[in-house]
Amino acid sequence: MQAQATCLPVTSSPEAGTDAGAEEPAARRDDAPAAPVPRPAAEPTGGAGHRSWTAALLAERPSVSFREELSRFGVGLGLASLYGLSLGARQGGVSFVRHAAGVPAAMIAVACVGVPALTIVLTLFDAPLDPPRALSATARAAAATGLVLGGLAPASALFVVTSGADATAALMGLLGLAVGGAVGICILLRDLGAVLQREGGLAGVSRSTAALVVFAAFAVVLALRVWWGMLPILKGGAL
């Protein structure tokens, strides 16, 4: 007797990729904004936005501070004294002190005698120059002169010490003084001239320019007179 096989209902299996009873994920809309991709943070640049010490020393400042200008003027004198030390290396001893004091003494003389006289003359011409602006221009010129002389100090010491003749040593020392003084005078005249030309009329600018030229000649003569009287290296040569 043959047993009949029981027929079991065959159910269809769920579709591939879907679980029974699970909701299908909603399709992403084409116009939906894509998620932003995070970008690596930029590395901080070292020294960005910071000026060098030299640039900060010579920078033109919109507001004049008496203390800051005196500090800048003092830095210029200190750098100029380094050039004096290099000149004193030829004789040594007390000559170091005399030359270190004599080189910046000319800058002090021009700042204390020449610049106030120029300011008074320009005031008589009704020029738009106030004492704070004159002080700022003077301090900036002194700082520039000090930077030049301080940079020339090592080369000056080499030439002064190794020169066989006193006249050659004196000439090399005077050449460095001339370069540093010329840079300071040019910066001072440029700063003062820019202020005068910005607000003065044609006649006022002409008178002010003449006063600046006379001041430049006076500053050169005064500086040379001070250096000749205070620097023994110049007297030791044939100059």
Coordinates of C-alpha atoms in Angstrom, one line a residue:
M1 CA 0.0 0.0 0.0
Q2 CA 1.5 3.2 -1.1
A3 CA 1.4 6.2 1.2
Q4 CA 0.4 9.4 -0.4
A5 CA 2.9 12.3 0.0
T6 CA 1.5 15.2 1.8
C7 CA 1.6 18.3 -0.4
L8 CA 2.8 21.3 1.5
P9 CA 2.1 24.8 0.2
V10 CA 5.2 26.4 -1.2
T11 CA 5.6 30.1 -0.4
S12 CA 7.6 32.5 -2.5
S13 CA 10.9 33.6 -0.8
P14 CA 11.3 37.3 -0.1
E15 CA 13.2 39.4 -2.7
A16 CA 16.9 39.6 -2.5
G17 CA 18.2 42.5 -0.6
T18 CA 15.1 43.0 1.5
D19 CA 14.1 41.6 4.9
A20 CA 10.7 40.5 5.7
G21 CA 8.8 43.2 7.6
A22 CA 11.4 45.9 7.0
E23 CA 10.5 49.1 5.3
E24 CA 12.3 50.0 2.1
P25 CA 14.6 53.1 2.4
A26 CA 13.2 56.2 0.8
A27 CA 14.9 57.1 -2.4
R28 CA 17.2 60.2 -2.1
R29 CA 15.9 63.2 -4.0
D30 CA 18.0 64.4 -6.8
D31 CA 17.6 68.0 -5.8
A32 CA 18.6 67.4 -2.2
P33 CA 21.9 69.2 -1.2
A34 CA 24.9 67.0 -0.8
A35 CA 26.4 66.8 2.6
P36 CA 29.4 69.1 2.9
V37 CA 32.8 67.5 2.9
P38 CA 34.9 68.6 5.7
R39 CA 38.2 70.2 4.6
P40 CA 41.4 70.0 6.6
A41 CA 42.0 73.1 8.7
A42 CA 44.7 75.4 7.3
E43 CA 47.9 75.3 9.2
P44 CA 48.8 78.6 10.8
T45 CA 51.5 80.4 8.9
G46 CA 54.4 81.2 11.2
G47 CA 55.2 84.9 11.3
A48 CA 52.1 86.0 9.3
G49 CA 51.1 89.5 10.0
H50 CA 54.2 90.3 12.1
R51 CA 56.7 92.9 10.9
S52 CA 60.4 92.6 11.5
W53 CA 62.1 94.7 14.1
T54 CA 63.7 96.9 11.5
A55 CA 60.4 97.5 9.7
A56 CA 58.7 98.4 13.0
L57 CA 61.5 100.8 13.9
L58 CA 61.3 102.7 10.6
A59 CA 57.5 102.5 10.1
E60 CA 55.6 105.7 9.8
R61 CA 53.1 106.0 12.7
P62 CA 49.8 107.7 12.3
S63 CA 49.7 109.0 15.8
V64 CA 52.8 110.5 17.5
S65 CA 53.7 109.3 20.9
F66 CA 56.4 111.3 22.7
R67 CA 57.6 108.3 24.6
E68 CA 57.8 106.0 21.6
E69 CA 59.6 108.6 19.5
L70 CA 62.2 109.2 22.1
S71 CA 62.7 105.4 22.4
R72 CA 63.2 105.2 18.6
F73 CA 65.6 108.1 18.7
G74 CA 67.5 106.4 21.5
V75 CA 67.8 103.2 19.5
G76 CA 69.3 105.1 16.7
L77 CA 71.9 106.7 19.0
G78 CA 72.8 103.3 20.4
L79 CA 73.3 101.8 17.0
A80 CA 75.4 104.8 15.9
S81 CA 77.6 104.3 19.0
L82 CA 78.5 100.9 17.6
Y83 CA 80.1 102.6 14.6
G84 CA 82.0 104.8 17.0
L85 CA 83.4 101.7 18.8
S86 CA 84.6 100.4 15.5
L87 CA 86.5 103.7 14.9
G88 CA 88.0 103.5 18.3
A89 CA 89.4 100.1 17.6
R90 CA 92.5 101.6 15.9
Q91 CA 93.8 103.3 19.1
G92 CA 92.0 101.3 21.8
G93 CA 91.6 102.3 25.4
V94 CA 89.9 105.6 26.1
S95 CA 89.5 106.0 22.3
F96 CA 86.6 103.5 22.4
V97 CA 84.6 105.8 24.7
R98 CA 85.4 109.0 22.9
H99 CA 84.4 107.6 19.5
A100 CA 81.3 105.9 20.9
A101 CA 80.1 109.2 22.3
G102 CA 81.3 111.4 19.4
V103 CA 79.4 109.6 16.6
P104 CA 75.9 110.0 18.0
A105 CA 76.8 113.5 19.4
A106 CA 76.4 114.9 15.9
M107 CA 72.9 113.4 15.6
I108 CA 72.0 115.0 18.9
A109 CA 73.3 118.3 17.8
V110 CA 71.3 118.3 14.6
A111 CA 68.2 117.2 16.4
C112 CA 68.4 119.7 19.2
V113 CA 69.7 122.7 17.3
G114 CA 68.8 122.3 13.6
V115 CA 65.3 120.8 13.7
P116 CA 63.9 123.3 16.2
A117 CA 65.3 126.1 14.2
L118 CA 63.8 124.7 11.0
T119 CA 60.4 124.3 12.8
I120 CA 60.5 128.0 13.8
V121 CA 61.4 129.1 10.3
L122 CA 58.6 127.0 8.8
T123 CA 56.1 128.4 11.4
L124 CA 57.1 132.0 10.3
F125 CA 56.3 130.9 6.7
D126 CA 52.9 129.7 7.9
A127 CA 53.8 126.1 6.9
P128 CA 51.5 123.3 8.2
L129 CA 54.2 121.6 10.4
D130 CA 53.6 121.0 14.1
P131 CA 56.3 120.0 16.6
P132 CA 55.0 116.4 17.1
R133 CA 55.4 115.7 13.3
A134 CA 58.9 117.2 13.4
L135 CA 59.8 115.0 16.3
S136 CA 58.5 111.9 14.6
A137 CA 60.5 112.7 11.4
T138 CA 63.6 113.4 13.4
A139 CA 63.3 110.1 15.4
R140 CA 62.8 108.1 12.2
A141 CA 65.8 109.8 10.5
A142 CA 68.0 109.0 13.6
A143 CA 66.8 105.4 13.6
A144 CA 67.7 105.0 9.9
T145 CA 71.1 106.6 10.4
G146 CA 71.8 104.3 13.3
L147 CA 70.8 101.2 11.3
V148 CA 73.2 102.2 8.5
L149 CA 76.1 103.0 10.8
G150 CA 75.5 99.9 12.9
G151 CA 75.5 97.8 9.8
L152 CA 78.8 99.3 8.6
A153 CA 80.5 98.9 12.0
P154 CA 82.1 95.5 11.3
A155 CA 83.5 96.5 8.0
S156 CA 84.7 99.8 9.4
A157 CA 86.5 98.1 12.2
L158 CA 88.3 95.8 9.7
F159 CA 89.4 98.7 7.5
V160 CA 90.4 100.9 10.4
V161 CA 92.5 98.3 12.2
T162 CA 94.2 96.9 9.1
S163 CA 94.9 100.3 7.4
G164 CA 98.6 101.1 7.3
A165 CA 98.2 104.9 7.1
D166 CA 96.2 107.1 9.4
A167 CA 94.9 109.1 6.5
T168 CA 93.4 105.9 5.0
A169 CA 91.7 105.0 8.3
A170 CA 90.4 108.5 8.7
L171 CA 89.0 108.5 5.1
M172 CA 87.2 105.1 5.6
G173 CA 85.7 106.3 8.8
L174 CA 84.5 109.5 7.3
L175 CA 83.0 107.7 4.4
G176 CA 80.8 105.6 6.6
L177 CA 79.7 108.7 8.5
A178 CA 78.8 110.4 5.3
V179 CA 76.7 107.4 4.1
G180 CA 74.8 107.2 7.4
G181 CA 74.3 110.9 7.6
A182 CA 73.1 111.2 4.0
V183 CA 70.5 108.5 4.6
G184 CA 69.2 110.2 7.7
I185 CA 69.0 113.6 6.1
C186 CA 67.2 112.3 3.0
I187 CA 64.5 110.6 5.2
L188 CA 64.1 113.7 7.3
L189 CA 63.7 116.0 4.3
R190 CA 61.3 113.5 2.6
D191 CA 59.0 113.2 5.6
L192 CA 58.9 116.9 6.3
G193 CA 58.5 117.7 2.6
A194 CA 55.6 115.3 2.3
V195 CA 53.7 117.0 5.1
L196 CA 54.4 120.5 3.7
Q197 CA 53.4 119.6 0.1
R198 CA 50.1 118.0 1.2
E199 CA 48.6 121.0 2.8
G200 CA 50.7 124.0 1.6
G201 CA 50.1 126.3 -1.4
L202 CA 52.5 126.8 -4.2
A203 CA 54.1 129.9 -2.6
G204 CA 54.3 128.1 0.7
V205 CA 55.8 125.0 -0.8
S206 CA 58.5 127.1 -2.5
R207 CA 59.5 128.8 0.7
S208 CA 59.4 125.6 2.6
T209 CA 61.6 123.8 0.0
A210 CA 64.1 126.6 0.2
A211 CA 64.1 126.3 4.0
L212 CA 64.7 122.5 3.8
V213 CA 67.6 123.0 1.4
V214 CA 69.2 125.5 3.8
F215 CA 68.6 123.2 6.7
A216 CA 70.3 120.3 4.9
A217 CA 73.4 122.3 4.3
F218 CA 73.4 123.5 7.9
A219 CA 73.0 119.9 9.2
V220 CA 75.9 118.7 7.1
V221 CA 78.2 121.5 8.3
L222 CA 77.1 121.0 12.0
A223 CA 77.6 117.2 11.9
L224 CA 81.1 117.6 10.3
R225 CA 82.1 120.2 12.9
V226 CA 81.0 117.9 15.8
W227 CA 82.7 114.9 14.4
W228 CA 85.9 116.7 13.7
G229 CA 86.1 118.0 17.2
M230 CA 85.2 114.8 19.0
L231 CA 86.6 111.9 16.9
P232 CA 90.4 111.5 17.4
I233 CA 90.7 109.3 14.3
L234 CA 89.9 112.2 12.1
K235 CA 92.5 114.4 13.7
G236 CA 95.1 111.6 13.5
G237 CA 94.7 111.5 9.7
A238 CA 95.5 114.1 7.1
L239 CA 91.9 115.2 6.9

